[in-house]
Short mmCIF file of C-alpha atoms in Angstrom, two decimals:
data_model
loop_
_atom_site.label_atom_id
_atom_site.label_comp_id
_atom_site.label_asym_id
_atom_site.label_seq_id
_atom_site.Cartn_x
_atom_site.Cartn_y
_atom_site.Cartn_z
CA UNK A 14 133.36 78.62 76.18
CA UNK A 15 132.83 81.68 74.03
CA UNK A 16 129.80 83.06 72.24
CA UNK A 17 129.32 82.74 68.47
CA UNK A 18 130.26 85.74 66.39
CA UNK A 19 127.50 88.33 66.23
CA UNK A 20 125.47 88.72 62.99
CA UNK A 21 123.52 91.78 63.94
CA UNK A 22 122.40 94.03 66.70
CA UNK A 23 119.58 93.26 69.07
CA UNK A 24 116.09 93.41 67.42
CA UNK A 25 115.03 95.84 70.12
CA UNK A 26 117.51 98.41 68.81
CA UNK A 27 117.03 97.77 65.09
CA UNK A 28 115.80 100.91 63.33
CA UNK A 29 117.38 103.29 65.75
CA UNK A 30 120.79 103.49 63.93
CA UNK A 31 121.69 106.85 62.20
CA UNK A 32 121.45 106.78 58.40
CA UNK A 33 124.52 106.03 56.46
CA UNK A 34 126.51 104.97 59.57
CA UNK A 35 128.33 101.61 59.30
CA UNK A 36 127.11 98.87 61.56
CA UNK A 37 130.55 98.17 63.05
CA UNK A 38 130.84 101.92 64.02
CA UNK A 39 127.59 101.68 65.84
CA UNK A 40 128.76 98.64 67.71
CA UNK A 41 132.06 100.32 68.64
CA UNK A 42 130.16 103.42 69.96
CA UNK A 43 127.74 101.22 71.91
CA UNK A 44 130.50 99.20 73.57
CA UNK A 45 132.50 102.33 74.42
CA UNK A 46 129.41 103.80 76.10
CA UNK A 47 129.24 100.75 78.35
CA UNK A 48 133.01 100.33 78.85
CA UNK A 49 133.47 103.42 80.93
CA UNK A 50 130.96 102.19 83.48
CA UNK A 51 131.59 99.85 86.38
CA UNK A 52 128.68 98.48 88.30
CA UNK A 53 128.60 96.84 91.79
CA UNK A 54 125.79 94.29 92.20
CA UNK A 55 124.73 93.68 95.78
CA UNK A 56 122.51 90.67 96.55
CA UNK A 57 120.80 89.75 99.81
CA UNK A 58 119.47 86.24 100.18
CA UNK A 59 115.97 86.10 101.66
CA UNK A 60 113.93 88.88 103.17
CA UNK A 61 114.92 88.53 106.80
CA UNK A 62 118.03 90.82 106.41
CA UNK A 63 115.91 93.59 104.96
CA UNK A 64 113.68 93.65 108.12
CA UNK A 65 116.63 94.82 110.14
CA UNK A 66 116.53 98.14 108.31
CA UNK A 67 113.08 99.03 109.53
CA UNK A 68 111.11 101.31 109.92
CA UNK A 69 111.59 101.95 106.12
CA UNK A 70 110.26 99.04 103.95
CA UNK A 71 112.07 96.87 101.41
CA UNK A 72 115.26 98.01 99.74
CA UNK A 73 114.82 101.70 100.09
CA UNK A 74 116.73 102.15 103.31
CA UNK A 75 119.60 100.09 101.88
CA UNK A 76 119.63 102.27 98.77
CA UNK A 77 119.77 105.42 100.93
CA UNK A 78 122.84 104.01 102.68
CA UNK A 79 124.47 103.06 99.42
CA UNK A 80 124.23 106.72 98.26
CA UNK A 81 127.13 107.38 100.49
CA UNK A 82 129.29 105.69 97.85
CA UNK A 83 127.73 106.93 94.63
CA UNK A 84 124.73 108.97 93.54
CA UNK A 85 123.84 106.37 90.92
CA UNK A 86 122.05 103.69 92.88
CA UNK A 87 119.36 101.55 91.40
CA UNK A 88 116.97 99.10 93.02
CA UNK A 89 116.97 95.48 91.78
CA UNK A 90 113.93 94.09 93.58
CA UNK A 91 113.28 92.00 95.48
CA UNK A 92 116.65 91.35 96.90
CA UNK A 93 119.39 93.46 95.27
CA UNK A 94 120.90 96.88 94.54
CA UNK A 95 123.09 98.21 91.77
CA UNK A 96 125.70 100.96 92.18
CA UNK A 97 127.59 102.59 89.32
CA UNK A 98 130.95 103.24 90.98
CA UNK A 99 133.35 104.10 88.21
CA UNK A 100 133.53 107.77 89.30
CA UNK A 101 133.89 106.81 92.92
CA UNK A 102 136.84 104.40 92.73
CA UNK A 103 139.51 107.01 93.34
CA UNK A 104 137.78 108.13 96.57
CA UNK A 105 137.96 104.64 98.17
CA UNK A 106 141.24 103.27 96.84
CA UNK A 107 139.94 101.24 93.89
CA UNK A 108 137.62 98.25 93.71
CA UNK A 109 138.92 96.39 96.72
CA UNK A 110 138.82 99.52 98.89
CA UNK A 111 135.24 100.18 97.91
CA UNK A 112 134.34 96.58 98.52
CA UNK A 113 135.76 96.86 102.10
CA UNK A 114 133.87 100.04 102.68
CA UNK A 115 130.51 98.74 101.55
CA UNK A 116 130.91 95.47 103.40
CA UNK A 117 131.88 97.30 106.66
CA UNK A 118 128.85 99.65 106.35
CA UNK A 119 126.46 96.74 105.94
CA UNK A 120 128.09 94.74 108.76
CA UNK A 121 126.89 97.49 111.10
CA UNK A 122 123.32 96.22 110.31
CA UNK A 123 124.38 92.51 110.38
CA UNK A 124 123.97 92.27 106.71
CA UNK A 125 126.33 90.01 104.66
CA UNK A 126 125.52 90.52 100.97
CA UNK A 127 127.38 89.04 97.97
CA UNK A 128 129.11 91.81 96.02
CA UNK A 129 130.06 91.47 92.32
CA UNK A 130 131.63 94.00 89.99
CA UNK A 131 131.11 94.14 86.16
CA UNK A 132 130.97 96.71 83.35
CA UNK A 133 127.16 96.12 82.90
CA UNK A 134 124.51 96.26 85.59
CA UNK A 135 122.84 93.10 84.64
CA UNK A 136 126.06 91.13 84.71
CA UNK A 137 126.94 92.53 88.12
CA UNK A 138 123.56 91.56 89.74
CA UNK A 139 123.49 88.26 87.95
CA UNK A 140 126.92 87.24 89.32
CA UNK A 141 125.93 88.35 92.77
CA UNK A 142 122.66 86.40 92.65
CA UNK A 143 124.70 83.35 91.55
CA UNK A 144 126.88 83.77 94.72
CA UNK A 145 130.04 84.61 92.78
CA UNK A 146 131.86 87.73 94.02
CA UNK A 147 133.39 88.47 90.56
CA UNK A 148 135.51 91.50 89.83
CA UNK A 149 135.43 92.07 86.07
CA UNK A 150 136.58 95.60 84.93
CA UNK A 151 137.09 94.95 81.24
CA UNK A 152 134.28 94.31 78.84
CA UNK A 153 136.43 91.96 76.87
CA UNK A 154 136.72 89.66 79.86
CA UNK A 155 133.05 89.70 80.71
CA UNK A 156 131.64 86.80 78.70
CA UNK A 157 134.39 84.40 79.78
CA UNK A 158 133.69 85.20 83.46
CA UNK A 159 129.89 84.87 83.08
CA UNK A 160 129.99 81.62 81.05
CA UNK A 161 130.10 79.15 83.87
CA UNK A 162 127.20 80.73 85.82
CA UNK A 163 123.87 78.92 85.88
CA UNK A 164 121.05 80.36 83.83
CA UNK A 165 118.89 80.36 87.05
CA UNK A 166 120.77 83.59 88.07
CA UNK A 167 119.09 85.39 85.08
CA UNK A 168 115.66 84.81 86.72
CA UNK A 169 114.03 83.80 83.53
CA UNK A 170 110.55 82.22 83.61
CA UNK A 171 110.54 78.59 85.01
CA UNK A 172 109.14 77.32 81.62
CA UNK A 173 111.99 78.96 79.71
CA UNK A 174 114.64 77.44 82.01
CA UNK A 175 112.98 74.00 81.82
CA UNK A 176 112.91 73.99 78.01
CA UNK A 177 116.60 74.99 77.95
CA UNK A 178 117.50 72.30 80.46
CA UNK A 179 115.79 69.67 78.31
CA UNK A 180 118.01 70.79 75.47
CA UNK A 181 121.16 70.48 77.74
CA UNK A 182 121.58 74.20 78.19
CA UNK A 183 122.25 75.04 81.77
CA UNK A 184 124.86 77.75 81.87
CA UNK A 185 125.02 81.31 80.54
CA UNK A 186 127.88 80.36 78.29
CA UNK A 187 125.79 77.58 76.66
CA UNK A 188 122.93 80.00 76.10
CA UNK A 189 125.29 82.51 74.41
CA UNK A 190 126.56 79.80 71.95
CA UNK A 191 122.99 79.32 70.61
CA UNK A 192 122.08 80.87 67.23
CA UNK A 193 120.48 84.22 67.89
CA UNK A 194 117.71 84.02 65.32
CA UNK A 195 116.66 80.58 66.41
CA UNK A 196 116.88 81.53 70.16
CA UNK A 197 114.69 84.58 69.54
CA UNK A 198 112.02 82.41 67.73
CA UNK A 199 111.89 79.81 70.39
CA UNK A 200 112.29 81.83 73.62
CA UNK A 201 111.28 85.37 72.64
CA UNK A 202 112.93 88.69 71.85
CA UNK A 203 112.86 89.75 75.52
CA UNK A 204 115.28 87.10 76.56
CA UNK A 205 117.57 87.88 73.63
CA UNK A 206 117.52 91.55 74.53
CA UNK A 207 118.48 90.56 78.11
CA UNK A 208 121.43 88.67 76.85
CA UNK A 209 122.49 91.69 74.90
CA UNK A 210 122.32 93.91 78.01
CA UNK A 211 124.10 91.25 80.01
CA UNK A 212 127.14 91.19 77.70
CA UNK A 213 127.24 94.86 76.78
CA UNK A 214 125.84 94.55 73.24
CA UNK A 215 123.20 96.96 74.15
CA UNK A 216 123.11 99.49 76.95
CA UNK A 217 120.67 99.01 79.85
CA UNK A 218 119.28 102.24 81.28
CA UNK A 219 118.59 101.90 85.04
CA UNK A 220 116.32 104.23 87.01
CA UNK A 221 118.22 106.01 89.72
CA UNK A 222 116.84 105.83 93.27
CA UNK A 223 115.95 109.08 94.81
CA UNK A 224 116.23 109.38 98.63
CA UNK A 225 113.04 110.98 100.18
CA UNK A 226 113.35 114.70 100.92
CA UNK A 227 113.46 115.48 104.65
CA UNK A 228 113.19 118.60 106.64
CA UNK A 229 115.11 119.50 109.81
CA UNK A 230 115.43 122.86 111.53
CA UNK A 231 116.55 123.71 115.09
CA UNK A 232 116.15 126.91 117.08
CA UNK A 233 117.84 127.86 120.37
CA UNK A 234 115.99 130.18 122.79
CA UNK A 235 117.49 133.04 124.55
CA UNK A 236 115.61 132.11 127.77
CA UNK A 237 113.54 129.29 129.13
CA UNK A 238 109.87 129.27 128.16
CA UNK A 239 106.98 127.32 129.67
CA UNK A 240 104.10 129.42 128.57
CA UNK A 241 102.20 127.74 125.61
CA UNK A 242 101.33 130.98 123.91
CA UNK A 243 104.82 132.38 124.00
CA UNK A 244 106.25 128.99 122.79
CA UNK A 245 103.91 128.98 119.86
CA UNK A 246 104.95 132.49 118.94
CA UNK A 247 108.65 131.45 119.08
CA UNK A 248 107.85 128.38 116.93
CA UNK A 249 105.96 130.23 114.22
CA UNK A 250 109.03 131.07 112.10
CA UNK A 251 109.71 127.32 111.67
CA UNK A 252 106.36 126.70 110.08
CA UNK A 253 105.53 127.12 106.38
CA UNK A 254 102.06 128.69 106.39
CA UNK A 255 99.43 129.42 109.08
CA UNK A 256 97.64 126.09 108.72
CA UNK A 257 100.61 124.09 110.13
CA UNK A 258 101.01 126.58 112.93
CA UNK A 259 97.40 126.37 113.88
CA UNK A 260 97.41 122.52 113.90
CA UNK A 261 100.54 122.49 116.03
CA UNK A 262 98.98 124.98 118.40
CA UNK A 263 96.06 122.57 118.95
CA UNK A 264 98.48 119.82 119.92
CA UNK A 265 100.57 122.17 122.03
CA UNK A 266 97.58 123.22 124.13
CA UNK A 267 96.93 119.67 125.17
CA UNK A 268 100.60 118.90 126.00
CA UNK A 269 101.79 119.07 129.66
CA UNK A 270 105.40 120.30 129.61
CA UNK A 271 107.58 118.46 132.18
CA UNK A 272 109.98 121.41 132.45
CA UNK A 273 110.72 124.70 130.68
CA UNK A 274 111.94 124.61 127.12
CA UNK A 275 115.40 125.97 126.04
CA UNK A 276 115.45 124.72 122.38
CA UNK A 277 113.17 123.01 119.93
CA UNK A 278 113.66 121.24 116.62
CA UNK A 279 111.24 120.62 113.77
CA UNK A 280 111.72 117.39 111.78
CA UNK A 281 109.78 115.73 108.98
CA UNK A 282 110.91 112.39 107.52
CA UNK A 283 108.40 112.71 104.68
CA UNK A 284 107.22 115.88 102.98
CA UNK A 285 103.83 116.12 101.42
CA UNK A 286 102.41 118.82 99.17
CA UNK A 287 99.97 121.23 100.83
CA UNK A 288 96.42 120.44 99.93
CA UNK A 289 94.34 123.31 98.73
CA UNK A 290 90.91 121.78 97.82
CA UNK A 291 89.04 125.14 97.55
CA UNK A 292 85.83 123.40 98.62
CA UNK A 293 83.66 124.55 101.45
CA UNK A 294 82.12 122.22 104.03
CA UNK A 295 78.77 123.97 103.30
CA UNK A 296 77.44 125.86 100.24
CA UNK A 297 77.34 129.65 100.60
CA UNK A 298 74.34 130.68 102.69
CA UNK A 299 74.12 127.28 104.42
CA UNK A 300 75.05 126.90 108.10
CA UNK A 301 76.71 130.28 108.20
CA UNK A 302 77.95 129.99 104.64
CA UNK A 303 81.70 129.28 105.10
CA UNK A 304 83.67 129.65 101.90
CA UNK A 305 86.23 127.06 100.84
CA UNK A 306 89.13 129.18 102.02
CA UNK A 307 87.60 129.65 105.48
CA UNK A 308 86.81 125.94 105.98
CA UNK A 309 90.03 124.53 104.52
CA UNK A 310 91.88 122.58 107.18
CA UNK A 311 88.76 122.20 109.29
CA UNK A 312 89.02 118.45 109.32
CA UNK A 313 92.74 118.65 110.38
CA UNK A 314 91.92 121.03 113.16
CA UNK A 315 89.11 118.78 114.43
CA UNK A 316 91.36 115.76 114.41
CA UNK A 317 94.06 117.67 116.31
CA UNK A 318 91.59 118.87 118.86
CA UNK A 319 89.35 115.76 119.23
CA UNK A 320 91.78 112.98 118.31
CA UNK A 321 92.09 111.04 115.00
CA UNK A 322 89.73 108.39 116.05
CA UNK A 323 86.90 110.86 116.63
CA UNK A 324 86.73 112.22 113.08
CA UNK A 325 86.00 110.05 110.06
CA UNK A 326 84.22 110.00 106.77
CA UNK A 327 81.42 107.83 105.35
CA UNK A 328 81.31 106.00 102.03
CA UNK A 329 78.68 103.99 100.16
CA UNK A 330 79.11 100.24 99.54
CA UNK A 331 77.53 98.06 96.84
CA UNK A 332 75.10 96.45 99.25
CA UNK A 333 71.25 96.45 99.02
CA UNK A 334 70.70 95.88 102.78
CA UNK A 335 70.67 99.39 104.27
CA UNK A 336 72.49 98.46 107.52
CA UNK A 337 75.48 97.20 105.46
CA UNK A 338 75.35 99.83 102.66
CA UNK A 339 77.84 102.25 104.23
CA UNK A 340 81.37 102.07 105.87
CA UNK A 341 83.56 104.27 107.90
CA UNK A 342 86.61 105.68 106.04
CA UNK A 343 89.40 108.13 106.78
CA UNK A 344 88.29 111.81 106.42
CA UNK A 345 88.31 112.77 102.73
CA UNK A 346 91.02 115.12 101.48
CA UNK A 347 88.83 117.00 98.98
CA UNK A 348 85.53 115.14 98.31
CA UNK A 349 84.16 111.82 99.62
CA UNK A 350 85.41 108.83 97.68
CA UNK A 351 83.26 105.80 97.07
CA UNK A 352 84.57 102.42 98.11
CA UNK A 353 85.61 99.90 95.43
CA UNK A 354 82.49 98.21 94.18
CA UNK A 355 80.20 101.06 94.96
CA UNK A 356 77.21 101.41 92.66
CA UNK A 357 78.12 103.81 89.96
CA UNK A 358 74.51 104.78 89.26
CA UNK A 359 73.84 106.16 92.71
CA UNK A 360 71.37 108.74 91.33
CA UNK A 361 69.21 105.98 89.91
CA UNK A 362 68.80 104.29 93.43
CA UNK A 363 65.53 104.96 95.33
CA UNK A 364 65.64 107.79 97.87
CA UNK A 365 66.94 106.61 101.29
CA UNK A 366 67.39 108.61 104.47
CA UNK A 367 70.84 109.53 105.80
CA UNK A 368 69.81 108.73 109.45
CA UNK A 369 69.25 105.03 110.09
CA UNK A 370 68.33 103.64 113.48
CA UNK A 371 70.99 101.26 114.92
CA UNK A 372 68.32 98.61 115.25
CA UNK A 373 64.87 98.68 113.37
CA UNK A 374 62.08 99.66 115.85
CA UNK A 375 58.99 97.52 115.78
CA UNK A 376 55.69 99.43 114.87
CA UNK A 377 52.21 98.60 115.89
CA UNK A 378 50.01 97.76 112.94
CA UNK A 379 46.31 97.32 113.85
CA UNK A 380 44.38 96.32 110.82
CA UNK A 381 47.73 95.76 108.92
CA UNK A 382 48.68 99.47 108.67
CA UNK A 383 51.63 100.86 110.65
CA UNK A 384 51.19 103.47 113.36
CA UNK A 385 53.58 105.84 115.18
CA UNK A 386 52.06 108.66 117.16
CA UNK A 387 48.99 107.92 115.09
CA UNK A 388 48.46 106.28 111.70
CA UNK A 389 51.14 106.63 109.05
CA UNK A 390 50.49 107.62 105.49
CA UNK A 391 52.45 105.61 103.00
CA UNK A 392 53.91 107.53 100.03
CA UNK A 393 54.71 106.09 96.62
CA UNK A 394 55.64 102.56 95.60
CA UNK A 395 57.67 100.19 97.85
CA UNK A 396 61.36 99.34 97.37
CA UNK A 397 61.78 95.61 97.68
CA UNK A 398 65.08 94.28 99.28
CA UNK A 399 65.31 90.52 99.17
CA UNK A 400 68.96 89.46 99.55
CA UNK A 401 71.62 88.07 101.92
CA UNK A 402 70.75 84.40 101.59
CA UNK A 403 74.48 83.48 100.94
CA UNK A 404 75.91 84.89 104.20
CA UNK A 405 73.32 84.00 106.73
CA UNK A 406 71.91 87.56 106.96
CA UNK A 407 68.91 87.02 104.62
CA UNK A 408 66.23 89.74 104.53
CA UNK A 409 62.97 90.03 102.57
CA UNK A 410 61.42 93.51 103.11
CA UNK A 411 59.30 96.05 101.37
CA UNK A 412 60.40 99.61 102.21
CA UNK A 413 58.03 102.60 102.17
CA UNK A 414 58.38 106.33 102.67
CA UNK A 415 55.83 107.39 105.20
CA UNK A 416 54.47 110.56 106.75
CA UNK A 417 53.29 110.84 110.35
CA UNK A 418 50.65 113.21 111.69
CA UNK A 419 53.30 115.91 112.43
CA UNK A 420 54.75 115.87 108.91
CA UNK A 421 57.91 113.96 109.84
CA UNK A 422 59.12 111.76 106.87
CA UNK A 423 59.95 108.17 107.99
CA UNK A 424 61.37 105.15 106.34
CA UNK A 425 59.52 101.92 107.29
CA UNK A 426 59.44 98.41 105.95
CA UNK A 427 57.17 95.45 106.14
CA UNK A 428 58.59 91.94 106.41
CA UNK A 429 57.58 89.67 103.46
CA UNK A 430 57.57 86.60 105.69
CA UNK A 431 55.08 85.75 108.48
CA UNK A 432 54.00 87.49 110.67
CA UNK A 433 54.53 90.49 108.22
CA UNK A 434 55.75 92.75 111.07
CA UNK A 435 56.20 96.55 110.41
CA UNK A 436 59.42 98.30 111.47
CA UNK A 437 60.77 101.92 111.47
CA UNK A 438 64.34 101.97 110.12
CA UNK A 439 65.18 105.52 109.25
CA UNK A 440 64.22 109.18 109.41
CA UNK A 441 64.53 111.63 106.57
CA UNK A 442 66.02 115.07 107.22
#
């Protein structure tokens, strides 16, 4: 089986040709740019093999391993990798030598992938996904080798494959024999462009995987050290900036050394940019008036000293019931972030206290008016909260701001149902 002669370039590339350049010259240039490449497609069936490469998720650990063979490694999720290996063949004794090296490397992790080699990346991964370990080094031989493969290896939408099957088209060769214009009208330009990338009519540009940047530095001591202060002094040259040194010092003080130290090593599997929020915990003049520079890193120091579980942030939630209108979150990096679904018009909400009682406290109400250390004076109009009927936590309350005889501002509510009990629910600062 062979494809019909071409009558034009892919619609996706139309309009990109230089002026006054013959079409056949463009095709020769395009094919030449693909011809010098050779791609290895690597397919793993299922997700279980990938779990053996933990702790890194997905295909990334496999891509990191593959960079031993070539710097041009591309992910083909969810179950494949692509390696451009034309420039690496002389280092491994050709295609067969490279196949043996890749297979031996993956066998160390009990992985048995299907490997296929082709001049285009899509052809290589398609053959591998079809379970065919092809070795095609010449573009002129590519269509003939791909023709018997099932169209399912292209991973087209199920509807497209079903329509082609009803027309008796079940292999890549049969698809390539269809008229291009009619195929594009019936099945879309995207599928036609994919066929062009498969056969080398157009060049497919693949994103190259970049391994994460890591840091590792080791220092040998001239003598044994067990004093925490002297150890921290010796470690300081390894740290980039005083903040990291201060954080490590907090951890070091809580560490019981089992024996004196002769050498130490600093390693980081993931590097993160240094945050510089330039925001103070308090405004100047408040609570000692720390500036942003002085209070930077305070949250990190508190977590190092007290433990991560002891320091957290608070965020609002889109919930009218006060006891459910907030949530514990990780400490904010710069400024508190609202949870998804939070009311955007927070300023338009009635004033509510920051301090809520864990459980509303009943109040005496002789004559129908609440009392706490004497009669309370109600201020302003009530805020009615009547909700929760759908989750079994239904409430029907009228909230008031109140002032007691000592000038303390309180937040109280009266139940709208019998017996119309009064409760204290919060205290304003």
